[in-house]
XYZ file of C-alpha atoms in Angstrom:
521
model
C 14.086 55.959 -16.832
C 10.682 55.050 -17.838
C 10.917 55.744 -21.094
C 14.457 53.635 -21.715
C 13.219 50.941 -20.988
C 9.865 51.228 -23.272
C 13.026 51.474 -25.857
C 14.325 48.406 -24.720
C 11.408 46.393 -24.661
C 10.322 47.839 -27.795
C 13.405 46.663 -29.576
C 12.913 43.354 -28.079
C 9.428 42.833 -29.214
C 11.324 43.619 -32.712
C 13.531 40.765 -32.261
C 11.353 37.767 -30.614
C 7.771 38.519 -31.053
C 6.612 36.733 -34.204
C 7.200 33.089 -35.336
C 10.728 31.832 -34.843
C 10.492 33.540 -31.449
C 7.277 32.136 -30.444
C 9.439 28.769 -31.321
C 13.109 29.654 -29.800
C 10.281 30.553 -26.250
C 9.222 27.140 -26.271
C 11.796 25.597 -27.121
C 13.639 26.888 -24.133
C 10.928 25.914 -21.622
C 11.314 22.245 -22.545
C 14.717 22.260 -22.412
C 14.904 24.363 -19.518
C 12.139 22.261 -17.011
C 13.516 18.631 -18.928
C 17.138 20.144 -17.317
C 15.745 21.030 -14.094
C 13.798 17.142 -13.537
C 17.020 15.370 -14.467
C 19.085 16.951 -11.944
C 17.311 17.269 -9.380
C 14.792 14.344 -8.899
C 14.938 11.469 -12.127
C 12.012 10.435 -9.825
C 8.439 9.798 -11.556
C 5.764 11.024 -10.978
C 2.469 9.051 -9.739
C 0.633 9.919 -13.028
C 4.144 9.147 -14.910
C 4.652 5.908 -13.181
C 1.161 4.032 -13.670
C 1.909 5.254 -17.261
C 5.071 3.378 -17.304
C 3.836 0.344 -15.392
C 0.282 -0.037 -17.732
C 2.523 0.122 -20.966
C 5.391 -2.643 -19.108
C 7.455 -1.713 -22.376
C 5.072 -3.355 -25.173
C 2.647 -1.566 -27.816
C -0.694 -2.651 -27.459
C -3.970 -1.669 -29.162
C -4.771 0.065 -25.395
C -4.088 -0.178 -21.841
C -6.932 -0.008 -19.885
C -10.883 1.337 -20.071
C -10.580 4.454 -18.157
C -8.209 6.439 -20.185
C -7.544 5.649 -24.076
C -3.404 4.955 -25.251
C -2.559 7.451 -27.097
C 0.070 8.745 -24.535
C 1.024 5.167 -23.967
C 2.080 4.927 -27.840
C 3.892 8.156 -27.686
C 5.443 7.254 -24.333
C 6.307 3.171 -26.462
C 7.712 5.474 -29.019
C 9.852 7.671 -26.854
C 11.332 5.549 -25.025
C 12.264 3.220 -27.696
C 14.545 5.601 -28.591
C 15.746 7.161 -25.076
C 15.290 3.839 -22.745
C 12.941 3.660 -20.108
C 13.068 5.806 -17.245
C 13.099 9.276 -16.456
C 14.225 11.403 -19.667
C 11.775 9.302 -21.784
C 9.252 10.455 -19.696
C 10.172 14.424 -19.808
C 10.974 14.514 -23.305
C 7.888 13.505 -24.230
C 6.195 15.399 -21.590
C 7.250 19.164 -22.272
C 7.554 18.678 -25.683
C 4.028 17.935 -25.913
C 3.864 21.320 -23.721
C 5.965 22.874 -25.936
C 4.067 21.612 -28.978
C 1.155 23.480 -27.570
C 2.753 26.599 -27.329
C 3.821 26.357 -31.210
C -0.200 25.259 -31.617
C -1.694 28.741 -29.890
C 0.592 31.122 -31.671
C -0.679 29.179 -34.891
C -4.511 29.666 -33.275
C -3.421 33.025 -32.392
C -1.869 33.957 -35.466
C -5.307 32.534 -37.728
C -7.939 34.832 -35.352
C -5.923 37.889 -34.294
C -4.102 38.142 -38.187
C -1.013 40.253 -36.522
C 2.015 37.519 -35.822
C 2.545 39.969 -32.865
C -0.875 39.257 -31.290
C -0.172 36.001 -31.506
C 3.207 35.845 -30.227
C 1.941 37.474 -27.039
C -1.050 34.673 -26.241
C 1.204 32.108 -26.955
C 3.707 33.475 -24.137
C 0.960 34.310 -21.970
C -0.125 30.737 -21.437
C 3.411 30.737 -19.311
C 0.831 32.017 -16.815
C -1.883 29.447 -16.579
C -2.677 28.039 -12.681
C -2.365 24.590 -14.623
C 0.987 24.904 -16.775
C 2.782 26.666 -13.490
C 2.234 23.526 -11.694
C -0.025 20.830 -12.894
C 1.702 20.245 -16.718
C 4.329 19.545 -15.147
C 3.796 15.833 -12.995
C -0.035 15.715 -12.724
C -1.504 15.165 -16.332
C -0.530 12.548 -18.707
C -3.638 11.689 -20.983
C -4.701 15.110 -21.355
C -1.040 16.577 -22.932
C -2.053 15.422 -26.307
C -5.246 17.029 -27.118
C -3.582 20.344 -25.916
C -1.783 21.279 -29.244
C -4.733 18.552 -31.394
C -7.070 20.691 -30.788
C -6.103 24.205 -31.613
C -4.524 22.028 -34.662
C -8.336 20.896 -35.259
C -9.377 24.082 -35.225
C -6.219 25.518 -37.655
C -7.673 22.761 -39.815
C -11.338 24.007 -39.236
C -10.673 26.965 -40.669
C -8.824 26.149 -43.059
C -11.295 23.835 -44.475
C -14.100 27.247 -43.831
C -11.170 29.652 -46.313
C -10.181 26.772 -49.136
C -11.618 23.404 -48.499
C -9.871 20.449 -50.102
C -10.265 16.436 -49.051
C -6.996 16.176 -48.160
C -7.071 18.856 -45.663
C -10.700 16.907 -44.859
C -8.962 13.875 -43.962
C -6.241 15.237 -41.980
C -8.678 17.273 -40.006
C -10.562 14.207 -39.924
C -7.200 12.464 -37.836
C -6.099 15.148 -35.775
C -9.921 14.077 -34.662
C -9.460 11.295 -34.614
C -5.845 11.220 -32.227
C -7.874 13.476 -29.819
C -10.111 10.837 -29.207
C -7.475 8.266 -28.510
C -5.640 10.525 -26.226
C -9.004 11.597 -23.814
C -12.297 10.973 -24.431
C -13.360 14.319 -22.928
C -11.737 15.685 -26.342
C -15.829 14.391 -27.334
C -16.615 17.436 -25.392
C -14.418 19.762 -27.678
C -15.440 18.680 -30.900
C -18.707 19.336 -29.868
C -18.640 22.037 -28.773
C -16.768 22.930 -32.376
C -19.861 21.357 -34.438
C -22.073 23.776 -32.416
C -19.762 26.665 -33.056
C -20.100 25.019 -36.779
C -23.373 25.188 -36.910
C -24.096 28.209 -35.275
C -22.036 29.880 -37.981
C -23.277 29.875 -41.947
C -20.152 29.726 -43.252
C -19.597 27.013 -40.492
C -23.085 25.399 -41.851
C -21.877 25.263 -45.167
C -18.742 23.161 -44.158
C -21.323 20.796 -42.470
C -22.546 20.247 -45.209
C -19.683 20.142 -47.323
C -19.440 16.124 -48.837
C -15.771 16.157 -48.439
C -16.544 16.030 -44.552
C -17.797 12.694 -45.245
C -13.699 12.336 -45.619
C -13.336 13.636 -42.123
C -15.455 11.218 -40.503
C -14.230 8.481 -42.003
C -10.524 10.025 -41.236
C -11.948 10.063 -37.642
C -13.358 6.863 -36.949
C -8.995 5.152 -38.417
C -6.988 5.380 -35.228
C -10.572 4.674 -32.931
C -11.050 1.244 -34.564
C -7.770 -0.218 -32.521
C -9.372 1.277 -29.755
C -13.256 0.123 -30.320
C -11.728 -3.335 -31.518
C -9.801 -3.994 -27.401
C -12.838 -2.332 -26.226
C -15.317 -5.461 -27.320
C -13.465 -7.597 -25.524
C -14.507 -9.511 -22.161
C -14.621 -7.720 -19.143
C -14.175 -4.222 -20.883
C -17.549 -2.027 -19.779
C -16.511 1.247 -21.195
C -20.094 2.594 -20.243
C -19.885 0.980 -16.732
C -16.766 3.274 -16.170
C -18.090 6.020 -17.522
C -21.012 6.341 -15.229
C -18.892 4.893 -12.121
C -16.367 7.888 -12.924
C -18.634 11.068 -14.089
C -21.018 10.274 -11.236
C -19.132 9.054 -8.189
C -22.293 9.391 -5.417
C -25.309 7.843 -4.626
C -26.391 11.260 -3.558
C -30.242 12.252 -5.186
C -29.809 13.248 -8.717
C -30.920 16.714 -7.649
C -28.116 16.785 -5.489
C -25.725 15.257 -8.141
C -26.609 18.204 -10.277
C -26.153 20.517 -7.038
C -22.944 19.773 -6.859
C -21.937 18.792 -10.063
C -22.815 22.003 -11.763
C -21.012 23.963 -8.410
C -18.081 22.367 -9.002
C -17.538 22.893 -12.680
C -17.848 26.878 -12.272
C -15.645 26.415 -9.192
C -13.034 24.456 -11.794
C -13.802 26.707 -15.011
C -13.676 29.596 -13.204
C -10.546 28.504 -10.986
C -8.649 27.109 -14.423
C -8.475 30.260 -16.377
C -8.134 32.839 -13.457
C -4.351 33.442 -13.368
C -4.283 33.394 -16.589
C -7.366 36.175 -17.437
C -5.768 38.621 -14.844
C -2.632 38.163 -16.723
C -3.777 39.204 -19.584
C -6.284 41.906 -17.945
C -2.456 43.394 -16.923
C -0.885 43.628 -20.110
C -3.806 44.894 -22.341
C -5.969 47.140 -20.486
C -2.143 49.182 -20.565
C -2.236 49.030 -23.880
C -6.069 49.573 -25.013
C -7.234 51.264 -27.834
C -9.696 54.375 -27.855
C -11.552 53.095 -30.763
C -11.316 49.659 -31.515
C -10.358 48.590 -35.147
C -12.392 46.614 -37.739
C -11.014 43.176 -37.908
C -9.914 41.467 -41.138
C -12.545 39.144 -42.431
C -10.652 36.673 -42.668
C -9.850 36.859 -38.637
C -13.394 37.246 -37.678
C -14.935 34.178 -38.573
C -11.922 32.859 -37.145
C -12.265 34.906 -33.393
C -15.686 34.289 -33.195
C -15.811 29.853 -34.288
C -13.022 30.150 -31.359
C -14.954 32.158 -28.623
C -18.448 30.028 -29.742
C -16.919 26.843 -29.710
C -15.289 27.383 -25.865
C -18.985 28.318 -24.735
C -20.280 25.791 -26.586
C -18.101 23.369 -24.437
C -18.915 25.481 -21.492
C -22.968 24.579 -22.386
C -22.505 20.997 -23.047
C -20.385 20.282 -20.244
C -23.736 21.543 -17.772
C -25.588 20.515 -20.154
C -24.598 16.732 -19.903
C -24.329 17.527 -16.116
C -27.906 17.959 -15.901
C -28.862 15.021 -17.410
C -26.427 12.185 -15.829
C -26.036 13.808 -12.894
C -22.480 13.980 -13.073
C -20.462 15.013 -10.205
C -16.755 14.222 -11.499
C -15.889 18.220 -12.834
C -13.123 19.242 -11.196
C -10.301 21.612 -11.996
C -8.502 19.655 -13.906
C -11.439 18.269 -15.906
C -11.053 21.415 -18.162
C -8.901 21.071 -20.558
C -10.931 20.232 -23.156
C -13.222 23.191 -22.535
C -10.548 25.793 -23.261
C -8.005 24.536 -25.570
C -8.727 27.428 -28.515
C -9.867 29.826 -25.181
C -6.712 31.595 -25.611
C -6.721 32.038 -30.015
C -10.395 33.156 -28.622
C -8.391 36.019 -26.452
C -6.529 36.490 -29.139
C -8.827 37.228 -31.672
C -10.461 39.936 -28.793
C -7.490 41.517 -28.130
C -6.716 42.552 -31.906
C -8.756 45.021 -32.874
C -8.685 46.329 -29.024
C -5.389 46.416 -27.955
C -1.723 48.341 -29.669
C 0.147 45.262 -30.952
C 3.720 46.441 -29.573
C 2.081 48.013 -26.799
C 0.462 44.972 -25.794
C 3.583 42.582 -26.996
C 5.445 45.109 -24.694
C 3.654 44.171 -21.837
C 4.053 40.503 -21.943
C 7.685 40.596 -22.540
C 8.083 42.994 -19.644
C 6.055 40.068 -17.023
C 6.302 36.720 -18.556
C 9.996 36.688 -17.634
C 8.459 37.075 -13.526
C 6.096 34.793 -13.385
C 8.541 32.240 -15.771
C 10.754 32.584 -12.525
C 8.311 32.084 -10.568
C 7.292 28.551 -11.943
C 11.089 27.877 -11.883
C 11.520 28.273 -8.331
C 7.528 26.207 -7.856
C 9.435 23.495 -9.332
C 12.622 23.671 -7.778
C 11.197 23.718 -4.653
C 9.054 20.415 -5.507
C 11.737 18.533 -6.739
C 13.857 19.136 -3.385
C 10.255 19.234 -1.500
C 11.086 17.412 1.992
C 7.271 15.527 1.704
C 8.895 14.783 -0.915
C 5.920 15.506 -3.690
C 8.188 15.180 -6.685
C 11.925 14.486 -4.384
C 14.091 12.006 -5.409
C 13.509 8.635 -3.562
C 15.925 6.410 -3.333
C 15.035 3.238 -6.239
C 18.752 3.416 -7.081
C 20.004 2.196 -3.874
C 17.149 -0.645 -3.819
C 17.881 -2.200 -6.998
C 21.573 -1.896 -5.859
C 20.259 -3.604 -2.558
C 18.551 -6.645 -4.496
C 21.254 -7.089 -6.918
C 23.959 -7.614 -3.775
C 21.422 -9.652 -1.926
C 20.689 -11.552 -4.876
C 16.755 -11.301 -4.836
C 16.483 -10.582 -8.562
C 16.554 -10.422 -11.000
C 12.735 -11.884 -9.768
C 9.321 -11.188 -10.576
C 8.796 -8.026 -8.808
C 5.414 -6.661 -7.259
C 5.340 -3.519 -6.040
C 2.067 -2.768 -3.550
C 2.471 1.039 -4.356
C 1.948 1.988 -8.353
C 4.706 5.003 -8.154
C 6.773 2.147 -7.190
C 6.516 -0.020 -9.512
C 6.507 2.340 -12.365
C 9.650 3.742 -10.916
C 11.315 -0.093 -10.614
C 10.277 -0.844 -14.340
C 13.140 1.307 -16.016
C 16.091 0.408 -13.054
C 15.715 -3.408 -13.344
C 15.306 -4.146 -17.306
C 16.046 -8.146 -16.070
C 13.396 -8.981 -13.741
C 9.397 -8.310 -14.595
C 7.794 -5.345 -13.265
C 4.344 -4.908 -12.268
C 1.703 -3.290 -9.795
C 0.222 -5.689 -7.011
C -3.050 -7.253 -8.701
C -1.714 -6.861 -11.965
C -2.177 -10.493 -13.556
C 1.334 -11.195 -15.499
C 3.448 -14.531 -15.683
C 3.852 -15.970 -12.412
C 7.259 -16.362 -10.758
C 9.833 -19.647 -12.105
C 13.043 -20.932 -10.365
C 15.134 -18.700 -12.940
C 12.886 -15.981 -12.059
C 11.487 -15.771 -8.020
C 8.475 -14.184 -6.887
C 9.420 -11.227 -4.359
C 6.700 -8.380 -3.343
C 8.413 -4.779 -2.153
C 6.604 -1.854 -0.613
C 7.590 0.932 0.599
C 6.901 3.401 3.758
C 8.993 6.213 4.080
C 7.567 8.556 1.266
C 5.153 11.266 1.331
C 5.082 13.973 5.001
C 3.985 11.504 7.516
C 5.651 8.097 7.180
C 3.473 4.725 7.338
C 4.251 2.964 10.368
C 5.624 -0.630 9.819
C 1.956 -2.192 10.829
C 0.559 -0.514 8.045
C 3.451 -1.793 6.311
C 2.465 -4.999 7.421
C -1.600 -5.369 7.031
C -1.294 -3.985 3.265
C 0.606 -7.319 2.887
C -1.115 -9.789 4.905
C -4.509 -8.195 2.484
C -1.676 -9.164 -0.449
C -1.207 -12.470 0.595
C -2.794 -13.386 3.190
C -1.454 -15.673 5.951
C 1.462 -16.218 4.066
C 2.719 -13.194 5.116
C 4.226 -14.132 8.721
C 6.413 -11.077 10.453
C 8.938 -13.564 9.446
C 8.279 -13.694 6.287
C 8.886 -10.168 5.993
C 12.245 -8.700 5.504
C 12.848 -4.383 6.642
C 16.215 -3.400 4.793
C 17.632 0.399 5.506
C 18.755 2.310 2.750
C 21.319 5.148 3.356
C 19.895 7.898 0.981
C 22.374 11.543 0.032
C 19.543 13.725 -1.221
C 20.448 16.853 -3.602
C 19.203 19.307 -0.822
C 19.086 18.370 2.649
C 21.017 15.653 4.982
C 20.607 12.644 5.238
C 17.872 10.167 5.627
C 17.889 6.709 5.793
C 14.715 5.140 3.747
C 13.379 1.521 4.792
C 12.121 -1.266 2.332
C 9.774 -4.343 2.838
C 10.188 -7.486 1.551
C 8.918 -10.496 0.744
C 10.055 -13.227 -1.250
C 10.511 -16.836 -2.202
C 7.178 -18.936 -1.333
C 6.377 -16.521 0.572
C 5.268 -14.336 -2.234
C 4.069 -16.942 -4.583
C 0.953 -15.484 -4.078
C 1.291 -12.106 -5.575
C 2.309 -13.709 -8.564
C -0.950 -15.529 -9.515
C -3.072 -12.670 -8.521
C -6.519 -11.898 -10.887
C -5.881 -8.973 -12.763
C -7.686 -5.955 -11.708
C -7.733 -2.746 -13.828
C -4.467 -0.506 -12.844
C -5.055 3.257 -14.651
C -4.857 6.744 -13.828
C -7.156 8.035 -11.997
C -7.477 11.400 -13.626
C -4.684 11.892 -16.042
């Protein structure tokens, strides 16, 4: 029986272990999870809703100081084709995840020299805890850097081997767009430069005159963002200091906390994946390692040193500025080429086909676990991602004649979800500046209370409305409507919304703008 299973796995590896198999898997992955999400929920996650509300259907040089605008630029392009709403967000999110999987194949192929090992390492990404959970809903701006970081690495390896001006320019654009995706991408770039400086072949590239083209083209995507940041009230340094060191504790305490958080975050970020690689790699190990090809050895050495260098630089940053904001979800820039580095480590030490057989035997169960977990979250009674009664609310507002209007939502997630359902209205979060209500489009304030495992009582909602509207938020001005919702799973439920309209809501539409941005992205 075991021999029969091995024979079937061997035939399976022969059919799928290669570039076509990697691309086919990641296309299937993206289509499956897009379909699952659209079938069960269509409610935008908090991060997706914030991006939608920030973008407001317009293309701009930038939208907030905290995060650069590449994700919103991509969202603008996708919504121009698919329209506002859940399908556009799902296609963009899972398209970027699939692109990361395919990019990892290319990076692993460069470090291992083996299409079979590269395929196995690409598929192994499903074992990362953040790909099992976080990337499905809780990340936006970090998504583009996943593939951009690997593409930059591949271009650097090619540039070391065959330097050209055109490839140098393309590398610069990739780096520039990485920085326009997430400021912390600079940490990865610094790690890559450190790795090049520590390598004889890499130093030759650093001091090549064509590297000037890389620097010049890296600046190009940043220019509109830099001009925007130069505007009044946009203090990048203050934002960075506030978000990196979120504590007034003494420097020594902050350094200790930051280093502990960094160690825990880095360990948990890769733990599940390392366990998967051990399970499939140890049974396939060779008694005596092979000597890797020089081309693959250089790339593998560079990937490993880039990862180690980025980790060291992160630790140095913690010590220098006392940063404490070093949790699990900020580890993406540090481990962008860890999978290619692992491919370079494994290729001379494992039997390639046996390694791929192990991946083929175990990865489907990991994928199934991810699908079950995702399904549970989309049906979760705590409303983490379950479909919420936004469509029913919009229908009720139209029946009552309250829209079109300038709609102010107390909750950013409500604002982002309502934006795509009310194209005839202006929708924004409380505190965001915009056109005030008019006779044609009066002001309407919307607050929900029934999302989550512990719904907020009406008294708490009323207190929030009073903070926003002042004395105008009298009990008589707050209208509560009840909407019956039939969920995809579970018993029917009644959802309550609280509205303030007319003159009582007018002050909300005249509010001064404050930055409303993705907390982490």
